[in-house]
Tab-separated table of C-alpha atoms and ligand atoms in Angstrom:
chain	number	residue	atom	x	y	z
A	1	MET	CA	0.000	0.000	0.000
A	2	ALA	CA	1.431	3.356	-1.066
A	3	ARG	CA	0.706	6.826	0.307
A	4	VAL	CA	1.184	9.058	-2.690
A	5	LEU	CA	1.898	12.750	-3.220
A	6	VAL	CA	1.003	13.751	-6.789
A	7	SER	CA	2.473	17.112	-7.765
A	8	GLY	CA	0.659	18.767	-10.667
A	9	GLY	CA	-2.312	16.448	-10.128
A	10	ALA	CA	-4.771	19.067	-11.406
A	11	GLY	CA	-3.021	19.196	-14.798
A	12	PHE	CA	-3.654	16.997	-17.813
A	13	ILE	CA	-1.551	13.894	-17.138
A	14	GLY	CA	-1.495	14.309	-13.350
A	15	ALA	CA	-5.295	14.307	-13.171
A	16	ASN	CA	-5.549	11.271	-15.446
A	17	PHE	CA	-3.021	9.554	-13.171
A	18	VAL	CA	-5.085	10.391	-10.071
A	19	HIS	CA	-8.204	8.934	-11.740
A	20	HIS	CA	-6.280	5.810	-12.689
A	21	TRP	CA	-4.638	5.385	-9.278
A	22	LEU	CA	-7.873	5.801	-7.338
A	23	ALA	CA	-9.580	3.302	-9.651
A	24	THR	CA	-6.856	0.688	-9.228
A	25	HIS	CA	-5.643	1.335	-5.653
A	26	ALA	CA	-8.808	1.752	-3.605
A	27	ASP	CA	-8.284	2.942	-0.014
A	28	GLU	CA	-4.748	4.247	-0.686
A	29	PRO	CA	-4.444	7.942	0.206
A	30	VAL	CA	-3.556	10.402	-2.540
A	31	VAL	CA	-2.514	13.977	-1.828
A	32	VAL	CA	-2.531	16.323	-4.824
A	33	LEU	CA	-0.265	19.363	-4.590
A	34	ASP	CA	-0.958	21.867	-7.350
A	35	ALA	CA	-0.573	25.627	-7.705
A	36	LEU	CA	-3.533	25.795	-10.152
A	37	THR	CA	-1.717	27.763	-12.836
A	38	TYR	CA	-3.581	28.387	-16.108
A	39	ALA	CA	-2.921	24.691	-16.926
A	40	GLY	CA	-4.206	23.254	-13.661
A	41	ASN	CA	-7.903	23.118	-12.999
A	42	LEU	CA	-10.032	21.431	-10.357
A	43	ALA	CA	-12.453	20.555	-13.157
A	44	ASN	CA	-9.893	17.901	-14.117
A	45	LEU	CA	-10.498	16.225	-10.751
A	46	GLU	CA	-14.285	16.606	-10.843
A	47	PRO	CA	-14.920	12.855	-11.440
A	48	VAL	CA	-13.077	11.965	-8.197
A	49	ARG	CA	-13.789	15.090	-6.128
A	50	GLU	CA	-15.901	13.205	-3.560
A	51	ARG	CA	-13.407	10.359	-2.994
A	52	ALA	CA	-12.451	10.200	0.681
A	53	GLU	CA	-8.891	9.075	-0.141
A	54	LEU	CA	-8.213	12.263	-2.113
A	55	CYS	CA	-6.837	15.383	-0.465
A	56	PHE	CA	-6.209	18.488	-2.572
A	57	VAL	CA	-3.680	21.092	-1.449
A	58	ARG	CA	-3.249	24.292	-3.393
A	59	GLY	CA	0.421	25.172	-3.150
A	60	ASP	CA	3.687	25.685	-4.972
A	61	ILE	CA	6.246	22.906	-5.404
A	62	ARG	CA	8.957	25.521	-4.738
A	63	ASP	CA	7.669	25.756	-1.163
A	64	THR	CA	10.028	23.182	0.382
A	65	ALA	CA	8.576	23.654	3.869
A	66	LEU	CA	5.076	22.866	2.589
A	67	VAL	CA	6.254	19.718	0.781
A	68	GLU	CA	8.176	18.605	3.893
A	69	ARG	CA	5.085	19.156	6.045
A	70	LEU	CA	2.868	17.112	3.701
A	71	LEU	CA	5.359	14.242	3.562
A	72	ARG	CA	5.857	14.263	7.324
A	73	GLU	CA	2.310	14.815	8.585
A	74	GLN	CA	0.600	12.468	6.131
A	75	ARG	CA	3.423	9.896	6.282
A	76	LEU	CA	3.604	9.875	2.488
A	77	ASP	CA	6.107	7.423	1.020
A	78	THR	CA	5.769	8.018	-2.736
A	79	ILE	CA	6.039	11.145	-4.864
A	80	VAL	CA	4.879	11.193	-8.466
A	81	HIS	CA	6.194	14.501	-9.724
A	82	PHE	CA	4.242	15.893	-12.690
A	83	ALA	CA	4.123	19.596	-11.821
A	84	ALA	CA	5.804	21.649	-14.512
A	85	GLU	CA	5.397	24.313	-17.099
A	86	SER	CA	4.759	22.057	-20.082
A	87	HIS	CA	4.090	24.028	-23.266
A	88	VAL	CA	7.020	24.498	-25.666
A	89	ASP	CA	5.566	27.606	-27.358
A	90	ARG	CA	5.175	29.347	-23.993
A	91	SER	CA	8.777	28.477	-23.118
A	92	ILE	CA	9.937	30.236	-26.287
A	93	HIS	CA	8.017	33.396	-25.407
A	94	GLY	CA	8.845	33.369	-21.668
A	95	PRO	CA	11.487	30.907	-20.409
A	96	ASP	CA	11.727	32.247	-16.822
A	97	ALA	CA	8.710	30.369	-15.450
A	98	PHE	CA	10.154	27.156	-16.891
A	99	ILE	CA	13.408	27.545	-14.989
A	100	GLU	CA	11.567	28.528	-11.804
A	101	THR	CA	9.065	25.660	-11.807
A	102	ASN	CA	10.832	22.887	-13.669
A	103	VAL	CA	14.344	23.356	-12.295
A	104	GLN	CA	13.991	25.179	-8.979
A	105	GLY	CA	10.641	23.485	-8.243
A	106	THR	CA	12.020	19.993	-8.843
A	107	HIS	CA	15.022	20.811	-6.676
A	108	ALA	CA	12.734	22.032	-3.876
A	109	MET	CA	10.822	18.729	-4.046
A	110	LEU	CA	14.062	16.730	-3.946
A	111	LYS	CA	15.323	18.692	-0.945
A	112	ALA	CA	12.076	18.047	0.940
A	113	ALA	CA	12.204	14.321	0.140
A	114	ARG	CA	15.818	14.129	1.276
A	115	THR	CA	15.092	15.855	4.587
A	116	VAL	CA	11.996	13.857	5.477
A	117	TRP	CA	12.800	10.463	4.012
A	118	LEU	CA	16.596	10.236	4.370
A	119	GLU	CA	17.303	12.378	7.446
A	120	GLU	CA	14.119	12.032	9.542
A	121	ARG	CA	13.432	8.507	8.224
A	122	THR	CA	9.667	8.874	8.512
A	123	VAL	CA	8.942	5.826	6.317
A	124	PRO	CA	10.815	2.538	5.802
A	125	VAL	CA	10.665	2.592	1.987
A	126	HIS	CA	10.217	5.575	-0.317
A	127	ARG	CA	10.117	6.432	-4.021
A	128	PHE	CA	10.523	9.725	-5.869
A	129	HIS	CA	9.230	9.262	-9.417
A	130	HIS	CA	10.005	12.111	-11.802
A	131	VAL	CA	7.898	12.457	-14.959
A	132	SER	CA	9.978	13.752	-17.840
A	133	THR	CA	9.881	13.978	-21.593
A	134	ASP	CA	11.439	12.542	-24.748
A	135	GLU	CA	12.255	16.136	-25.776
A	136	VAL	CA	15.406	16.017	-23.606
A	137	TYR	CA	16.950	13.758	-26.272
A	138	GLY	CA	16.645	16.411	-29.006
A	139	SER	CA	15.502	15.791	-32.565
A	140	LEU	CA	15.739	12.722	-34.829
A	141	ASP	CA	16.313	12.520	-38.579
A	142	PRO	CA	13.823	10.407	-40.538
A	143	HIS	CA	15.902	7.214	-40.496
A	144	ASP	CA	17.480	7.523	-37.035
A	145	PRO	CA	16.656	4.791	-34.517
A	146	PRO	CA	14.181	5.896	-31.828
A	147	PHE	CA	15.373	7.426	-28.539
A	148	SER	CA	16.544	4.855	-26.009
A	149	GLU	CA	17.528	5.433	-22.379
A	150	ARG	CA	21.146	5.624	-23.596
A	151	THR	CA	20.550	8.414	-26.132
A	152	PRO	CA	22.656	11.463	-25.115
A	153	TYR	CA	20.740	14.513	-23.953
A	154	ALA	CA	20.449	17.349	-26.518
A	155	PRO	CA	17.531	19.590	-25.514
A	156	ASN	CA	16.640	22.302	-28.025
A	157	SER	CA	13.934	24.479	-26.413
A	158	PRO	CA	13.899	26.297	-23.085
A	159	TYR	CA	11.206	23.803	-22.038
A	160	SER	CA	13.249	20.710	-22.862
A	161	ALA	CA	16.413	22.283	-21.400
A	162	SER	CA	14.575	22.894	-18.124
A	163	LYS	CA	13.289	19.302	-18.090
A	164	ALA	CA	16.811	18.008	-18.842
A	165	ALA	CA	18.157	20.033	-15.915
A	166	SER	CA	15.511	18.591	-13.631
A	167	ASP	CA	16.332	15.035	-14.780
A	168	HIS	CA	19.998	15.618	-13.936
A	169	LEU	CA	19.099	16.865	-10.456
A	170	VAL	CA	16.972	13.766	-9.836
A	171	ARG	CA	19.831	11.548	-10.998
A	172	ALA	CA	22.280	13.428	-8.761
A	173	TYR	CA	20.066	13.043	-5.676
A	174	HIS	CA	20.055	9.293	-6.249
A	175	HIS	CA	23.799	8.979	-6.764
A	176	THR	CA	24.887	11.450	-4.099
A	177	TYR	CA	22.356	10.987	-1.314
A	178	GLY	CA	20.795	7.615	-2.080
A	179	LEU	CA	17.300	8.932	-2.704
A	180	ALA	CA	15.258	6.130	-4.320
A	181	THR	CA	14.374	7.830	-7.590
A	182	THR	CA	13.020	6.712	-10.942
A	183	ILE	CA	12.586	8.808	-14.088
A	184	SER	CA	10.295	8.240	-17.047
A	185	ASN	CA	10.807	9.994	-20.380
A	186	CYS	CA	7.691	9.739	-22.473
A	187	SER	CA	6.401	10.911	-25.819
A	188	ASN	CA	3.440	13.176	-26.692
A	189	ASN	CA	0.390	12.350	-24.604
A	190	TYR	CA	-3.197	12.900	-25.702
A	191	GLY	CA	-6.630	12.055	-24.320
A	192	PRO	CA	-9.221	13.464	-21.892
A	193	PHE	CA	-8.569	16.710	-19.950
A	194	HIS	CA	-5.880	17.913	-22.399
A	195	PHE	CA	-5.740	21.711	-22.267
A	196	PRO	CA	-6.697	23.221	-25.653
A	197	GLU	CA	-3.346	24.869	-26.343
A	198	LYS	CA	-1.665	21.610	-27.390
A	199	LEU	CA	-2.037	20.291	-30.950
A	200	ILE	CA	-4.840	17.712	-30.674
A	201	PRO	CA	-7.307	19.512	-28.354
A	202	LEU	CA	-6.620	22.847	-30.081
A	203	MET	CA	-7.515	21.325	-33.444
A	204	ILE	CA	-10.682	19.728	-32.039
A	205	VAL	CA	-11.948	22.960	-30.461
A	206	ASN	CA	-11.010	25.034	-33.529
A	207	LEU	CA	-12.681	22.758	-36.046
A	208	LEU	CA	-15.884	22.663	-33.978
A	209	HIS	CA	-15.943	26.487	-34.134
A	210	GLY	CA	-14.995	26.716	-37.823
A	211	ARG	CA	-11.681	28.357	-36.899
A	212	GLU	CA	-8.478	27.831	-38.855
A	213	LEU	CA	-6.265	24.839	-38.017
A	214	PRO	CA	-2.703	26.245	-37.843
A	215	ILE	CA	0.003	23.814	-38.964
A	216	TYR	CA	3.530	24.967	-38.181
A	217	GLY	CA	6.029	24.899	-41.065
A	218	ASP	CA	5.470	22.142	-43.619
A	219	GLY	CA	3.503	19.898	-41.257
A	220	ARG	CA	6.022	17.065	-41.699
A	221	ASN	CA	7.288	17.110	-38.080
A	222	VAL	CA	6.766	13.738	-36.455
A	223	ARG	CA	5.553	12.985	-32.939
A	224	ASP	CA	5.101	9.561	-31.283
A	225	TRP	CA	1.600	9.662	-29.793
A	226	LEU	CA	0.913	8.038	-26.439
A	227	HIS	CA	-2.591	7.763	-25.047
A	228	VAL	CA	-2.567	9.190	-21.548
A	229	SER	CA	-4.118	6.012	-20.115
A	230	ASP	CA	-1.129	4.007	-21.409
A	231	HIS	CA	1.235	6.550	-19.868
A	232	CYS	CA	-0.512	6.244	-16.494
A	233	ARG	CA	-0.216	2.452	-16.609
A	234	GLY	CA	3.441	2.858	-17.528
A	235	ILE	CA	4.073	4.989	-14.441
A	236	GLU	CA	2.194	2.448	-12.338
A	237	CYS	CA	4.498	-0.308	-13.711
A	238	ILE	CA	7.551	1.779	-12.744
A	239	LEU	CA	6.252	2.419	-9.221
A	240	GLU	CA	5.529	-1.264	-8.742
A	241	ARG	CA	8.488	-2.902	-10.498
A	242	GLY	CA	10.959	-0.192	-11.490
A	243	ARG	CA	14.423	-0.197	-9.925
A	244	PRO	CA	15.641	2.871	-8.000
A	245	GLY	CA	18.146	4.907	-9.977
A	246	GLU	CA	16.757	3.716	-13.314
A	247	VAL	CA	15.290	5.585	-16.271
A	248	TYR	CA	12.450	4.157	-18.379
A	249	ASN	CA	11.191	5.414	-21.737
A	250	ILE	CA	7.431	5.217	-22.212
A	251	GLY	CA	6.033	5.537	-25.737
A	252	GLY	CA	2.926	4.824	-27.752
A	253	GLY	CA	4.585	3.278	-30.816
A	254	ALA	CA	2.447	5.575	-32.975
A	255	GLU	CA	4.538	7.981	-35.041
A	256	SER	CA	2.653	10.439	-37.209
A	257	GLU	CA	3.442	13.585	-39.160
A	258	ASN	CA	1.451	16.526	-37.819
A	259	LEU	CA	-0.401	17.170	-41.082
A	260	GLN	CA	-1.413	13.532	-41.368
A	261	LEU	CA	-2.591	13.525	-37.750
A	262	VAL	CA	-4.728	16.644	-38.228
A	263	GLU	CA	-6.201	15.263	-41.455
A	264	THR	CA	-7.137	12.061	-39.604
A	265	LEU	CA	-8.759	14.106	-36.851
A	266	CYS	CA	-10.702	16.066	-39.486
A	267	ALA	CA	-11.930	12.807	-41.014
A	268	VAL	CA	-13.025	11.612	-37.555
A	269	ALA	CA	-14.981	14.868	-37.113
A	270	ASP	CA	-16.592	14.606	-40.555
A	271	GLY	CA	-17.678	11.037	-39.763
A	272	ALA	CA	-19.129	12.054	-36.399
A	273	PHE	CA	-21.175	14.892	-37.931
A	274	ALA	CA	-22.419	12.606	-40.700
A	275	ALA	CA	-23.530	10.034	-38.109
A	276	ASP	CA	-25.241	12.439	-35.693
A	277	ALA	CA	-27.497	15.181	-37.055
A	278	HIS	CA	-27.634	16.922	-33.642
A	279	LEU	CA	-23.973	17.955	-33.928
A	280	ALA	CA	-24.780	20.459	-36.694
A	281	GLY	CA	-27.144	22.202	-34.261
A	282	ARG	CA	-24.581	22.219	-31.451
A	283	PHE	CA	-21.696	23.404	-33.631
A	284	PRO	CA	-23.239	25.337	-36.531
A	285	ASP	CA	-19.951	27.034	-37.489
A	286	ALA	CA	-18.136	23.736	-38.109
A	287	PRO	CA	-17.677	23.057	-41.848
A	288	ALA	CA	-18.950	19.517	-41.223
A	289	ALA	CA	-22.285	21.026	-40.100
A	290	ARG	CA	-22.752	22.132	-43.749
A	291	GLY	CA	-21.474	18.833	-45.131
A	292	GLU	CA	-18.104	20.403	-45.966
A	293	LYS	CA	-14.690	18.967	-45.096
A	294	SER	CA	-13.159	19.980	-41.752
A	295	ALA	CA	-9.765	19.766	-43.481
A	296	SER	CA	-10.719	22.900	-45.479
A	297	LEU	CA	-9.733	24.811	-42.298
A	298	ILE	CA	-6.075	23.682	-42.454
A	299	ARG	CA	-3.602	26.566	-42.857
A	300	PHE	CA	0.198	26.410	-42.965
A	301	VAL	CA	1.649	29.070	-40.654
A	302	LYS	CA	5.106	30.302	-39.637
A	303	ASP	CA	7.180	27.541	-38.062
A	304	ARG	CA	7.967	27.273	-34.336
A	305	PRO	CA	11.562	28.542	-33.759
A	306	GLY	CA	13.929	25.602	-33.271
A	307	HIS	CA	11.094	23.166	-34.047
A	308	ASP	CA	12.276	19.592	-33.393
A	309	ARG	CA	11.739	17.495	-36.518
A	310	ARG	CA	11.000	14.066	-35.130
A	311	TYR	CA	10.538	12.282	-31.812
A	312	ALA	CA	10.224	8.494	-31.496
A	313	ILE	CA	10.550	6.316	-28.428
A	314	ASP	CA	12.129	2.917	-27.971
A	315	CYS	CA	10.335	1.593	-24.901
A	316	SER	CA	11.690	-1.979	-25.112
A	317	LYS	CA	13.355	-1.636	-21.684
A	318	ALA	CA	10.013	-0.911	-19.984
A	319	GLU	CA	8.396	-3.722	-21.980
A	320	ARG	CA	11.105	-6.215	-21.074
A	321	GLU	CA	11.685	-5.275	-17.437
A	322	LEU	CA	8.264	-4.047	-16.345
A	323	GLY	CA	5.774	-5.733	-18.654
A	324	TYR	CA	4.651	-2.355	-20.032
A	325	ARG	CA	2.672	-2.366	-23.324
A	326	ALA	CA	0.872	0.495	-25.035
A	327	GLU	CA	-2.683	-0.710	-25.612
A	328	VAL	CA	-4.468	2.178	-27.318
A	329	THR	CA	-3.874	2.474	-31.066
A	330	LEU	CA	-3.744	5.984	-32.510
A	331	ALA	CA	-6.865	5.370	-34.624
A	332	ARG	CA	-8.867	4.248	-31.598
A	333	GLY	CA	-7.387	6.921	-29.340
A	334	LEU	CA	-8.169	9.782	-31.716
A	335	GLY	CA	-11.755	8.572	-32.158
A	336	GLU	CA	-12.272	8.237	-28.408
A	337	THR	CA	-10.629	11.578	-27.718
A	338	PHE	CA	-12.833	13.373	-30.239
A	339	ALA	CA	-15.887	11.693	-28.679
A	340	TRP	CA	-14.714	12.752	-25.200
A	341	TYR	CA	-14.463	16.404	-26.255
A	342	LEU	CA	-17.985	16.215	-27.749
A	343	ALA	CA	-19.352	14.677	-24.532
A	344	ASN	CA	-17.472	17.087	-22.261
A	345	GLU	CA	-18.089	20.472	-23.847
A	346	TRP	CA	-18.682	21.841	-20.315
A	347	TRP	CA	-15.103	20.920	-19.426
A	348	TRP	CA	-13.251	22.619	-22.288
A	349	ARG	CA	-15.456	25.694	-22.173
A	350	SER	CA	-14.952	26.015	-18.407
A	351	VAL	CA	-11.169	25.548	-18.440
A	352	MET	CA	-10.845	28.014	-21.298
A	353	ASP	CA	-12.851	30.755	-19.554
A	354	GLY	CA	-12.042	29.806	-15.922
A	355	SER	CA	-15.721	29.439	-14.965
A	356	TYR	CA	-15.416	26.080	-13.164
A	357	GLN	CA	-12.563	27.393	-11.078
A	358	ARG	CA	-14.580	30.444	-10.049
A	359	TRP	CA	-17.643	28.298	-9.270
A	360	ILE	CA	-15.775	25.810	-7.088
A	361	GLU	CA	-13.913	28.553	-5.231
A	362	THR	CA	-17.250	30.202	-4.389
A	363	HIS	CA	-18.968	26.990	-3.303
A	364	TYR	CA	-16.237	24.977	-1.604
A	365	ARG	CA	-13.784	27.394	0.019
B	1	NAD	P1	0.075	20.468	-17.607
B	1	NAD	O1	0.659	21.768	-18.043
B	1	NAD	O2	-1.251	20.058	-18.143
B	1	NAD	O3	-0.053	20.448	-16.006
B	1	NAD	C1	0.954	20.921	-15.162
B	1	NAD	C2	0.359	21.032	-13.769
B	1	NAD	O4	1.384	21.493	-12.889
B	1	NAD	C3	-0.799	22.027	-13.659
B	1	NAD	O5	-1.843	21.464	-12.909
B	1	NAD	C4	-0.191	23.207	-12.952
B	1	NAD	O6	-1.134	23.941	-12.179
B	1	NAD	C5	0.848	22.527	-12.081
B	1	NAD	N1	1.941	23.426	-11.701
B	1	NAD	C6	2.671	24.214	-12.522
B	1	NAD	N2	3.563	24.925	-11.812
B	1	NAD	C7	3.414	24.541	-10.515
B	1	NAD	C8	4.063	24.891	-9.305
B	1	NAD	N3	5.068	25.775	-9.282
B	1	NAD	N4	3.667	24.303	-8.154
B	1	NAD	C9	2.647	23.395	-8.174
B	1	NAD	N5	1.993	23.040	-9.289
B	1	NAD	C10	2.378	23.599	-10.446
B	1	NAD	O7	1.185	19.398	-17.899
B	1	NAD	P2	1.022	17.897	-18.424
B	1	NAD	O8	0.902	17.920	-19.901
B	1	NAD	O9	0.012	17.200	-17.603
B	1	NAD	O10	2.488	17.333	-18.087
B	1	NAD	C11	2.765	16.774	-16.810
B	1	NAD	C12	4.225	16.385	-16.758
B	1	NAD	O11	4.509	15.464	-17.790
B	1	NAD	C13	5.183	17.554	-16.961
B	1	NAD	O12	6.266	17.384	-16.101
B	1	NAD	C14	5.607	17.424	-18.406
B	1	NAD	O13	6.900	17.964	-18.598
B	1	NAD	C15	5.583	15.931	-18.589
B	1	NAD	N6	5.335	15.459	-19.960
B	1	NAD	C16	4.209	15.861	-20.617
B	1	NAD	C17	3.949	15.345	-21.893
B	1	NAD	C18	2.716	15.715	-22.671
B	1	NAD	O14	2.574	15.280	-23.803
B	1	NAD	N7	1.786	16.496	-22.118
B	1	NAD	C19	4.853	14.448	-22.463
B	1	NAD	C20	6.017	14.128	-21.766
B	1	NAD	C21	6.235	14.603	-20.490
B	2	DAU	O1	7.211	14.975	-26.631
B	2	DAU	C1	6.686	15.239	-25.374
B	2	DAU	C2	6.214	16.675	-25.301
B	2	DAU	O2	5.025	16.759	-26.068
B	2	DAU	C3	5.961	17.143	-23.871
B	2	DAU	O3	7.146	17.111	-23.140
B	2	DAU	C4	5.357	18.548	-23.854
B	2	DAU	O4	5.016	18.911	-22.522
B	2	DAU	C5	4.108	18.536	-24.704
B	2	DAU	O5	3.560	19.849	-24.780
B	2	DAU	C6	4.423	18.023	-26.104
B	2	DAU	O6	5.284	18.962	-26.805
B	2	DAU	P1	5.068	19.299	-28.343
B	2	DAU	O7	5.697	20.594	-28.637
B	2	DAU	O8	5.455	18.148	-29.200
B	2	DAU	O9	3.444	19.388	-28.353
B	2	DAU	P2	2.453	20.411	-29.069
B	2	DAU	O10	1.068	19.866	-28.882
B	2	DAU	O11	2.704	21.820	-28.669
B	2	DAU	O12	2.841	20.277	-30.602
B	2	DAU	C7	2.808	19.014	-31.260
B	2	DAU	C8	3.315	19.227	-32.667
B	2	DAU	O13	2.342	20.003	-33.389
B	2	DAU	C9	4.602	19.998	-32.749
B	2	DAU	O14	5.365	19.503	-33.838
B	2	DAU	C10	4.173	21.427	-33.049
B	2	DAU	C11	2.919	21.222	-33.859
B	2	DAU	N1	1.865	22.261	-33.715
B	2	DAU	C12	1.454	22.577	-32.459
B	2	DAU	C13	0.467	23.528	-32.270
B	2	DAU	C14	0.018	23.921	-30.875
B	2	DAU	C15	1.291	22.820	-34.838
B	2	DAU	O15	1.650	22.510	-35.990
B	2	DAU	N2	0.303	23.755	-34.655
B	2	DAU	C16	-0.118	24.147	-33.408
B	2	DAU	O16	-1.012	25.022	-33.314
C-alpha cells in the first residue's frame, strides 16, 4: 500500500493519473499538490472530487517547507512529480517560469524528500518518481533509430532544457544521497482533460468552431503519440516494479506527421457529424455542419523557432523489465478523444474561460 503525493495532479496527465490510481488502488491515500496555474484546474479532478482518499492542497512545489510538512504529517512514502510548465511555445516566449518551476521546483521537491525520508526517516521505503519527456533527447532525422535510455541529452527548447536540468538533479540526488528515484521519459500524450493549447485539443476545439487549423512549417514534423491512459499504466508499472536509480522510456509506438494527424482528426470529425445530425445544431460554425470537409480549415503558418523534426521512443526496456505495453492504437485513441471532447463540452469551455474554477472557489472554500 502506497501513500502518494502527486504534484501537478490538477493538470492533464497528473489528473488522469489520479483517476487511474484511485480506480486501481482503492483505499490508498492520494494527496494532490498543485498551484492551479492556467494549466491546472479542479475541473480535471471533478470525477473523483468526492473520494475520501483524495486530499487536494493548493500550493507551490517551490515551497520546500510545505512539501516537507505534507510528507511528514501524512506519512507519504511516494512522490509522483508531474508539476511543470509544459508548453514548448510558452517556453519560447517566456522561459523564466520554466526555470523557476521545472528546475527550482524539482530541486525544492528533492530537498524536501531528502530531509523527510533520508534524514528524519519517517517511512521505511520511499520512491521519488520524476515524470519527464522525450524532448530532452533532441531531434531525430527520418531514419534515425528511436530514442533509447542511452541516447545522449540534446535539448533544443527552453522547455526541454529545463526538463533536462531537472532530470539531472533527480539523478544526482540518487547517486549522491541515495534517494530512491526513478525517471520516465515519455512521448506526446493525448486524451481526456488535455488543455486546448496543445495540438490535438486545439484542433478539435477550432474545427468545432470553424476556426483555422494552424500547422507549423510544412507539417512534416513527427511525434510519437501516447494515449494518456497508457502513460498512467506505464508509471504504475515503474512504481511497482521499477528499480531505484533507473530511467524508463514510455512511448505509444504511434509515429505520425502533424499534417497527417490533423487530417485524420478532421476525417473523424466529418464522420461524427455525418452520423449524428444533432452535432450540426450544437456546432453550426463547423464546416462539417454544412457537409463540408473539416480539413478545409487547415492553414500552414510560420514555423515554431527551433522546431524539433522528429521524436520516437524505444520503450523496449520498460516492456522487457516491467511488462509495459501500449494498448491504445492511434486510430482508436483519436476517435475516443474526439468523442470525449464532444461529450465534455462543459469541461473545455470552463477551463478556457475559468468558470469552473470560479464556481468551485465560491462553493467549496
Ligand atoms: P500540464 O501543463 O497540463 O499540467 C501541469 C500542472 O502542474 C498544472 O496542474 C499546474 O497547475 C501545475 N503546476 C505548474 N507549476 C506549478 C508549481 N510551481 N507548483 C505546483 N503546481 C504547479 O502538464 P502535463 O501535460 O500534464 O504534463 C505533466 C508532466 O509530464 C510535466 O512534467 C511534463 O513535462 C511531462 N510530460 C508531458 C507530456 C505531454 O505530452 N503532455 C509528455 C512528456 C512529459
Ligand atoms: O514529446 C513530449 C512533449 O510533447 C511534452 O514534453 C510537452 O510537454 C508537450 O507539450 C508536447 O510537446 P510538443 O511541442 O510536441 O506538443 P504540441 O502539442 O505543442 O505540438 C505538437 C506538434 O504540433 C509539434 O510539432 C508542433 C505542432 N503544432 C502545435 C500547435 C500547438 C502545430 O503545428 N500547430 C499548433 O497550433
